[in-house]
XYZ file of C-alpha atoms in Angstrom:
551
model
C -0.015 0.114 0.026
C 1.257 3.680 -0.799
C 1.380 5.874 2.198
C 2.397 9.629 2.614
C 6.104 10.565 3.865
C 7.625 13.696 5.101
C 11.024 14.616 5.627
C 12.780 16.141 8.734
C 16.469 16.957 8.758
C 17.041 14.329 5.923
C 15.212 11.734 7.479
C 12.380 10.446 5.902
C 9.581 9.796 8.588
C 6.630 7.244 7.053
C 2.972 8.819 8.710
C 2.298 6.969 11.963
C -1.642 7.170 10.809
C -1.551 5.703 7.879
C -0.139 2.334 8.224
C -1.482 1.545 11.834
C -4.921 1.548 10.479
C -4.555 -1.477 8.424
C -7.469 -3.699 9.179
C -6.976 -7.104 7.922
C -4.341 -9.572 8.678
C -1.630 -10.528 5.679
C -2.786 -14.249 4.912
C -6.555 -13.990 5.149
C -9.186 -13.119 7.760
C -8.736 -11.116 10.640
C -9.446 -13.924 13.004
C -7.468 -16.573 11.844
C -4.840 -16.295 8.477
C -5.569 -20.152 7.904
C -9.181 -20.701 9.168
C -8.225 -23.070 11.516
C -6.231 -23.218 14.273
C -4.196 -26.277 13.137
C -4.871 -30.234 13.584
C -2.002 -30.440 15.617
C -2.741 -27.685 18.440
C -6.053 -28.387 19.766
C -7.845 -26.880 22.896
C -9.302 -23.326 23.858
C -5.942 -22.071 24.841
C -3.962 -21.460 21.451
C -1.600 -18.942 21.876
C -1.009 -17.054 18.632
C 2.153 -15.052 17.821
C 4.300 -13.825 15.163
C 6.807 -15.144 13.104
C 7.904 -15.733 9.655
C 8.570 -18.448 7.035
C 11.951 -20.276 7.720
C 14.388 -20.056 5.333
C 15.485 -23.557 5.594
C 14.184 -26.596 6.531
C 13.799 -27.424 10.531
C 17.122 -29.082 11.395
C 18.911 -27.228 14.453
C 22.360 -26.850 13.167
C 21.018 -25.731 9.874
C 18.921 -22.404 11.316
C 20.768 -19.529 11.756
C 17.980 -16.820 11.796
C 14.880 -16.195 14.011
C 11.752 -17.242 12.039
C 13.180 -20.781 11.878
C 15.309 -19.999 15.266
C 11.676 -19.493 17.047
C 10.428 -22.617 16.103
C 13.290 -24.924 16.581
C 13.593 -23.749 19.817
C 10.058 -24.405 20.780
C 10.202 -27.998 19.649
C 13.790 -29.058 20.822
C 15.560 -28.982 24.169
C 19.287 -28.828 24.982
C 21.516 -29.846 27.354
C 20.631 -26.638 29.428
C 18.172 -23.945 28.887
C 18.222 -19.996 29.891
C 15.756 -18.264 32.095
C 14.526 -15.014 31.589
C 17.449 -13.124 32.852
C 19.959 -15.492 30.421
C 21.102 -17.467 33.130
C 21.731 -21.310 32.247
C 19.673 -24.031 33.973
C 20.214 -27.896 33.227
C 17.567 -29.468 31.016
C 18.206 -32.680 29.632
C 21.684 -32.600 31.098
C 21.913 -33.857 34.670
C 25.259 -32.495 34.962
C 27.851 -30.940 33.296
C 31.635 -31.335 34.940
C 35.114 -30.377 34.349
C 38.343 -30.389 35.784
C 40.276 -27.753 33.116
C 37.594 -26.339 30.924
C 39.043 -28.570 27.851
C 37.331 -31.986 28.926
C 33.601 -32.243 30.006
C 32.058 -35.050 31.171
C 27.901 -35.065 30.063
C 25.550 -37.124 32.234
C 22.041 -36.997 31.013
C 18.829 -37.272 32.818
C 16.589 -40.463 32.604
C 13.163 -40.367 31.180
C 13.722 -37.747 28.082
C 12.247 -38.982 24.826
C 11.884 -37.607 21.002
C 8.454 -37.413 19.671
C 8.595 -40.302 17.896
C 8.675 -42.010 21.304
C 12.859 -43.176 21.249
C 14.762 -41.681 24.048
C 17.105 -39.224 24.056
C 20.574 -41.033 24.671
C 24.169 -39.449 24.436
C 24.503 -40.758 20.840
C 21.756 -38.548 19.995
C 24.014 -35.453 20.847
C 27.776 -37.084 19.758
C 25.908 -38.033 16.426
C 24.086 -34.773 15.871
C 27.138 -32.831 16.422
C 29.224 -34.960 14.207
C 26.914 -34.581 11.345
C 26.546 -30.668 11.840
C 30.653 -30.893 11.752
C 30.893 -33.303 8.759
C 32.306 -31.413 5.826
C 30.071 -33.273 3.087
C 27.313 -31.119 5.229
C 28.737 -27.816 5.134
C 26.393 -26.115 2.670
C 23.515 -27.197 4.981
C 25.071 -26.567 8.495
C 24.989 -23.329 8.815
C 25.749 -23.195 12.800
C 28.539 -25.525 12.445
C 30.737 -22.776 13.318
C 29.665 -23.439 16.902
C 30.987 -27.057 16.722
C 34.809 -25.454 16.193
C 36.201 -26.003 19.510
C 35.515 -29.576 19.916
C 38.805 -31.259 19.038
C 38.890 -32.930 15.978
C 36.514 -30.225 14.286
C 36.502 -30.852 10.573
C 33.893 -28.139 9.205
C 34.234 -25.193 7.073
C 38.044 -25.492 7.356
C 38.222 -28.903 6.282
C 40.668 -30.242 3.788
C 39.026 -30.690 0.540
C 37.767 -34.434 0.243
C 37.704 -35.252 3.854
C 34.162 -36.523 4.647
C 32.272 -38.384 7.317
C 34.661 -37.373 10.168
C 33.822 -38.480 13.858
C 35.247 -35.629 15.685
C 38.015 -36.984 18.066
C 36.663 -34.941 21.090
C 33.450 -36.805 21.361
C 33.354 -40.045 23.171
C 30.068 -41.969 24.226
C 30.509 -43.646 27.450
C 27.250 -44.928 27.716
C 23.483 -44.408 27.157
C 23.457 -41.330 29.441
C 26.859 -40.093 29.418
C 29.560 -38.869 26.963
C 32.637 -36.608 27.183
C 33.631 -33.689 25.065
C 37.242 -32.471 24.499
C 38.022 -29.215 23.039
C 40.983 -28.250 21.238
C 41.733 -25.830 23.616
C 40.759 -24.530 27.185
C 37.307 -22.675 26.935
C 35.551 -21.661 30.004
C 32.308 -20.457 28.236
C 31.665 -23.804 26.293
C 29.048 -24.838 28.746
C 27.351 -21.544 28.401
C 26.648 -22.174 24.543
C 25.461 -25.698 24.992
C 21.478 -24.451 25.154
C 21.755 -22.869 22.024
C 20.500 -24.830 18.864
C 23.471 -26.125 17.045
C 23.818 -28.566 20.273
C 20.235 -30.008 20.015
C 19.858 -33.869 19.592
C 19.006 -35.636 16.861
C 17.024 -38.931 16.648
C 17.976 -41.904 14.967
C 15.587 -41.098 12.071
C 17.011 -37.886 11.046
C 20.128 -39.638 9.607
C 18.068 -41.864 7.583
C 16.309 -38.743 5.749
C 17.482 -35.250 6.632
C 15.608 -33.804 4.158
C 12.206 -35.539 4.869
C 13.238 -34.689 8.814
C 13.698 -30.998 8.043
C 9.970 -30.699 6.746
C 8.333 -32.448 9.394
C 10.906 -32.548 12.364
C 10.973 -35.120 15.456
C 12.014 -32.963 18.639
C 12.214 -33.166 22.533
C 10.791 -29.833 23.381
C 7.693 -28.405 25.171
C 5.926 -28.232 21.701
C 5.937 -30.395 18.922
C 5.137 -30.349 14.972
C 2.248 -33.259 15.390
C 1.687 -33.724 11.445
C 3.736 -32.207 8.773
C 0.339 -30.705 7.429
C 0.552 -28.076 10.518
C 3.004 -26.134 8.830
C 1.321 -24.366 6.036
C 4.520 -22.574 4.267
C 4.115 -18.838 4.012
C 0.983 -18.648 6.003
C 1.527 -20.200 9.614
C 2.982 -23.059 11.519
C 0.690 -24.828 14.389
C 2.745 -26.567 17.090
C 1.027 -28.792 19.816
C 1.833 -29.233 23.241
C 4.629 -32.713 23.896
C 2.771 -34.917 26.406
C 5.652 -36.447 26.963
C 7.861 -33.298 27.697
C 10.284 -34.139 30.620
C 11.600 -31.046 31.858
C 10.254 -28.087 33.952
C 9.121 -25.910 31.316
C 5.897 -27.427 30.992
C 3.492 -25.227 28.913
C 0.406 -23.881 30.669
C -1.365 -23.538 27.166
C -2.601 -25.838 24.511
C -0.235 -24.823 21.854
C 1.207 -22.229 19.508
C 0.113 -20.840 16.178
C 2.534 -18.854 14.584
C 1.700 -16.617 11.874
C 4.119 -15.507 9.296
C 2.584 -12.235 8.471
C 3.506 -10.424 5.476
C 4.137 -6.695 7.299
C 4.645 -5.808 10.813
C 1.593 -3.390 10.399
C -0.560 -6.331 9.656
C 0.492 -8.051 13.034
C 0.007 -5.152 14.803
C -3.451 -4.452 13.560
C -4.664 -7.747 14.658
C -3.086 -7.207 17.997
C -5.438 -4.525 18.348
C -8.208 -6.408 17.238
C -7.417 -9.103 19.666
C -6.685 -11.510 16.677
C -3.189 -12.320 17.687
C -2.078 -12.860 21.351
C 1.435 -11.832 21.579
C 4.022 -10.078 18.928
C 7.554 -9.289 19.495
C 7.635 -6.661 17.194
C 6.158 -3.086 16.875
C 6.109 -1.224 13.735
C 7.611 1.896 13.202
C 4.737 3.427 12.004
C 3.179 2.554 15.670
C 6.283 3.415 17.985
C 5.157 7.038 18.889
C 1.462 5.422 19.836
C 1.998 1.560 20.843
C 2.220 2.098 24.900
C -0.782 4.437 25.005
C -2.604 2.067 22.598
C -1.880 -0.918 24.815
C -1.193 0.383 28.163
C 0.465 -1.814 30.478
C 0.063 -4.789 27.475
C 2.947 -2.972 25.812
C 6.328 -4.350 26.193
C 9.593 -1.933 25.615
C 12.791 -3.834 27.411
C 16.423 -3.668 26.706
C 17.147 -7.123 24.752
C 20.567 -8.433 23.293
C 19.912 -7.110 19.649
C 22.515 -5.462 17.574
C 21.488 -3.934 14.259
C 23.990 -3.208 11.193
C 24.205 -3.544 7.664
C 26.992 -5.644 5.936
C 28.981 -4.147 2.739
C 30.664 -7.309 1.462
C 34.166 -7.492 -0.171
C 33.455 -8.840 -3.214
C 31.301 -5.693 -4.418
C 32.849 -3.108 -6.685
C 34.449 -0.553 -4.891
C 34.532 -2.024 -1.650
C 37.776 -4.014 -1.657
C 41.412 -3.401 -0.288
C 42.019 0.128 0.905
C 39.295 2.068 -1.247
C 36.755 -0.346 0.334
C 37.745 0.370 3.968
C 37.608 4.290 3.206
C 34.285 3.782 1.562
C 32.704 2.012 4.202
C 34.430 4.523 7.120
C 32.564 7.229 5.001
C 29.421 5.845 5.050
C 29.565 4.757 8.649
C 30.173 8.479 9.545
C 27.351 10.258 6.769
C 24.050 9.146 8.806
C 23.273 10.281 11.765
C 22.585 7.498 14.181
C 20.883 9.492 16.903
C 18.407 11.471 15.065
C 17.267 8.823 13.425
C 16.672 6.440 16.683
C 15.034 9.534 18.298
C 12.839 10.829 15.036
C 11.989 7.551 13.660
C 12.431 4.693 16.477
C 10.673 6.987 19.004
C 13.718 6.151 21.416
C 12.986 2.665 20.930
C 16.560 2.068 19.605
C 20.151 3.438 20.872
C 22.476 4.324 18.427
C 25.356 1.786 18.256
C 28.878 2.121 20.190
C 30.254 -1.401 19.316
C 29.585 -4.348 17.712
C 27.222 -6.245 20.843
C 25.073 -5.144 22.937
C 24.870 -3.148 26.296
C 22.785 -6.062 28.264
C 26.031 -8.599 27.727
C 28.778 -8.335 30.442
C 31.887 -7.240 29.406
C 30.030 -4.481 26.989
C 32.125 -0.846 26.860
C 31.128 1.806 24.767
C 34.819 3.310 24.658
C 36.647 0.814 22.278
C 39.250 2.750 20.555
C 38.385 3.141 16.721
C 34.573 3.445 17.653
C 35.072 7.322 16.659
C 33.894 5.994 13.247
C 30.437 5.592 14.297
C 30.255 9.457 15.229
C 27.992 11.784 12.292
C 30.722 13.751 10.705
C 29.303 14.740 6.749
C 32.678 16.538 6.252
C 35.012 13.903 7.347
C 32.828 11.356 5.693
C 33.247 13.170 2.261
C 36.569 14.251 2.742
C 37.100 9.852 3.305
C 34.951 9.338 0.225
C 36.923 11.379 -1.882
C 40.642 9.741 -1.116
C 38.624 6.338 -2.312
C 37.669 8.156 -5.495
C 41.373 9.026 -5.998
C 42.118 5.067 -5.663
C 39.059 4.447 -8.238
C 36.414 6.978 -9.235
C 33.103 6.219 -7.763
C 30.307 4.772 -10.134
C 26.712 3.136 -9.576
C 24.138 3.298 -6.790
C 24.626 2.366 -3.340
C 22.036 -0.176 -2.016
C 20.915 -1.676 1.247
C 18.697 -4.997 0.449
C 16.100 -5.532 3.084
C 13.055 -7.712 3.626
C 9.840 -5.708 3.393
C 7.874 -7.881 5.420
C 10.126 -6.455 8.781
C 9.075 -2.701 8.896
C 12.535 -1.506 7.727
C 11.916 0.553 5.017
C 11.709 3.681 6.737
C 15.304 3.660 8.652
C 16.659 2.066 5.457
C 15.196 5.418 3.086
C 16.294 7.721 6.379
C 19.828 6.162 6.201
C 20.185 6.216 2.472
C 18.506 9.347 2.031
C 21.595 11.118 4.284
C 24.471 9.162 2.893
C 23.455 10.127 -0.682
C 23.080 13.741 0.343
C 26.435 13.874 2.075
C 28.372 11.732 -0.166
C 27.169 13.070 -3.577
C 25.719 9.785 -4.561
C 22.619 7.784 -5.561
C 21.647 5.650 -2.457
C 18.535 3.808 -2.480
C 16.725 0.785 -0.609
C 16.455 -3.035 -2.276
C 13.302 -4.454 -1.057
C 12.586 -8.510 -0.742
C 9.191 -9.274 -0.339
C 10.285 -11.735 2.210
C 12.823 -12.612 4.753
C 13.690 -15.982 3.739
C 13.862 -14.382 -0.092
C 16.189 -11.987 1.048
C 18.420 -14.581 3.158
C 18.486 -16.767 0.207
C 20.202 -14.573 -2.036
C 22.832 -13.319 0.832
C 23.811 -17.246 1.611
C 24.056 -18.098 -1.865
C 26.004 -14.800 -2.424
C 23.948 -13.918 -5.387
C 23.083 -10.443 -3.876
C 24.882 -7.485 -5.346
C 24.508 -5.146 -2.955
C 24.647 -4.324 0.929
C 22.402 -5.745 2.886
C 20.309 -5.531 6.645
C 22.336 -8.109 9.300
C 22.322 -7.768 12.782
C 22.382 -10.126 15.689
C 19.787 -11.668 18.017
C 22.107 -13.311 21.028
C 22.119 -17.288 20.904
C 23.674 -16.850 24.556
C 24.911 -14.272 26.691
C 28.327 -13.849 25.771
C 30.310 -10.938 24.143
C 31.899 -13.432 21.551
C 28.621 -14.533 20.404
C 28.029 -11.209 18.668
C 31.528 -11.508 17.026
C 33.101 -15.118 16.035
C 29.621 -16.053 14.314
C 29.464 -13.377 12.108
C 33.018 -12.025 11.339
C 35.301 -15.085 11.853
C 36.850 -16.559 8.642
C 34.392 -19.062 7.231
C 31.655 -19.057 10.514
C 28.071 -19.848 9.029
C 26.719 -16.185 9.394
C 29.815 -14.193 7.856
C 27.519 -12.780 5.214
C 30.554 -10.572 3.620
C 33.082 -13.168 3.663
C 35.052 -10.945 6.450
C 38.620 -12.780 7.021
C 40.928 -11.247 9.239
C 43.631 -13.276 10.776
C 44.337 -10.670 13.549
C 40.851 -11.339 14.605
C 40.530 -14.603 14.519
C 43.483 -14.681 16.764
C 42.128 -12.812 19.330
C 38.702 -14.601 19.086
C 40.483 -18.128 19.508
C 42.853 -16.331 22.512
C 39.149 -15.019 24.049
C 38.065 -18.472 24.065
C 40.850 -20.166 25.970
C 41.487 -17.234 28.450
C 41.423 -18.502 31.945
C 39.190 -16.021 33.234
C 36.433 -14.200 32.231
C 38.077 -10.899 32.672
C 40.776 -12.156 30.430
C 38.363 -13.200 28.091
C 36.791 -9.610 27.823
C 40.040 -8.238 27.388
C 40.536 -10.384 24.257
C 36.883 -9.772 22.732
C 36.940 -6.197 22.824
C 40.943 -5.887 21.115
C 39.059 -8.272 18.474
C 36.464 -5.219 18.077
C 39.566 -2.994 17.566
C 40.447 -4.673 14.465
C 36.339 -4.535 13.123
C 36.297 -1.110 13.894
C 39.615 -0.541 11.295
C 38.283 -2.851 8.694
C 34.157 -2.106 9.154
C 32.939 -5.557 7.591
C 29.528 -4.450 9.103
C 28.281 -0.713 9.801
C 27.058 -0.716 13.321
C 23.671 1.335 13.873
C 21.967 1.037 16.488
C 20.924 -1.417 19.593
C 17.311 -2.552 19.841
C 14.764 -2.904 22.680
C 12.256 -5.657 22.443
C 8.965 -3.748 21.702
C 5.859 -5.966 21.594
C 2.720 -6.414 23.322
C -0.026 -8.711 24.206
C -3.748 -9.030 23.735
C -6.619 -8.165 26.141
C -7.029 -11.421 28.503
C -3.795 -12.635 27.967
C -1.588 -13.432 30.988
C 1.864 -14.596 32.050
C 3.801 -12.736 28.936
C 7.663 -12.572 29.809
C 10.028 -11.482 27.327
C 13.711 -13.038 27.751
C 16.898 -11.414 27.966
C 17.269 -11.774 23.955
C 13.694 -10.717 22.747
C 11.840 -13.908 22.749
C 8.258 -14.690 25.012
C 8.746 -17.312 27.207
C 5.669 -19.038 25.480
C 4.984 -22.086 27.792
C 4.429 -19.522 30.545
C 1.393 -17.627 28.258
C -2.181 -18.039 29.401
C -5.368 -16.611 28.032
C -9.185 -16.559 29.404
């Protein structure tokens, strides 16, 4: 739909009223896009929420984006889970013990089963991790980076021709016990074990991974009861797993995750009480949603970092020329103005590559001056790059139109274009999955919106998975020996304080190279419908769905 715009100080601002009054869901009737609560989720207390079509099949180690991650985390359970504050608590693990932070003995609790009735045993973890590390599965196992600390890892950096590795650092002791030996000590390793890359897989997965991805069998507190309950590009319906053996037992009857085409449609459904809880508010409603929802509005800090990535493979962005141009672009737009005017203070200008809610965060890392708004310096840097190779073409930022990003993209590019004297425009994709496909296949010839929602509460989690050489979420194919070395040293540090020093030093390297342009940190801005209770958003912005009820 079209909507009016006005320009304030170079910032394009969407009319708040034009978008918020959309009266229909993106996928059908207002009350239920599919016309059904789902064959696998039955009862009077089905919790409806917003989401997006997963980019990839629902395999834990293959999922590194939020649409699929929300579903994966509902249908699988790991060795540990995270509470609302990010603290770890044992889930499938009875104990995780180590004397040297290098060899860990993991003992599982008895009584856990997958939804196909088979038991969750030690080999289900070991086999899943080995599959994720196998170079033959590298195109699918996008999260294999997280397995790299394990001794014998043969993932992205394996020698050509290697196949079917069994990591030497994994050993099954008995049905409920296995050991993990790391290539080097890593005190943070247990903290990561609640992330999806470390989830177990049933034996049936290995018989046909492709079929499994369409109808996954998990061990979490919810389950996909029937493949038909995943209506692609519409919604997915999850039933409560009656055999779930953990302590996060759902207080409701299941989840319906609706794949809205726009955030505005989801918000309109929330105002009409047609969806129960949403974890994103459209920019058009930032000024009004807290008044609209009252005590049902959510606005709290979260471990979310937003940026855009400019790959070195793009023309004019390699070598010294590319470094100068990225610095110029970073200094050519006013983060403070954009967060104040467009986001109504629901975002905070970034001063690093991580998040203020993570232990060890700093707003004074050397090199972060490149995030300051300085149009004169930006123009000078751009001119220096032109002396190496004169600029030609149009600078574009690709984004998914279903995520409410058009307003800030227009604002950033209006200022970049004006201050650098170039053509700069947004490149919209209809859905997140379509954008991510071109990004991961390296067919996108433009910069792209990027960012990170933390998997576990650590500075390293914002750095290694995105910028380490060959990491699965390294969209720009950035590679720096200095950065990699500092990340490795931080992982092997003897104390959290020493690790933080290494990770901050690694950020100094990032500020010099700018493989991505930091923009801002996000609060989680959401809300819930009338009659809905027990809504708690956790440390990385996801509702604890199992706690939600409604009358």
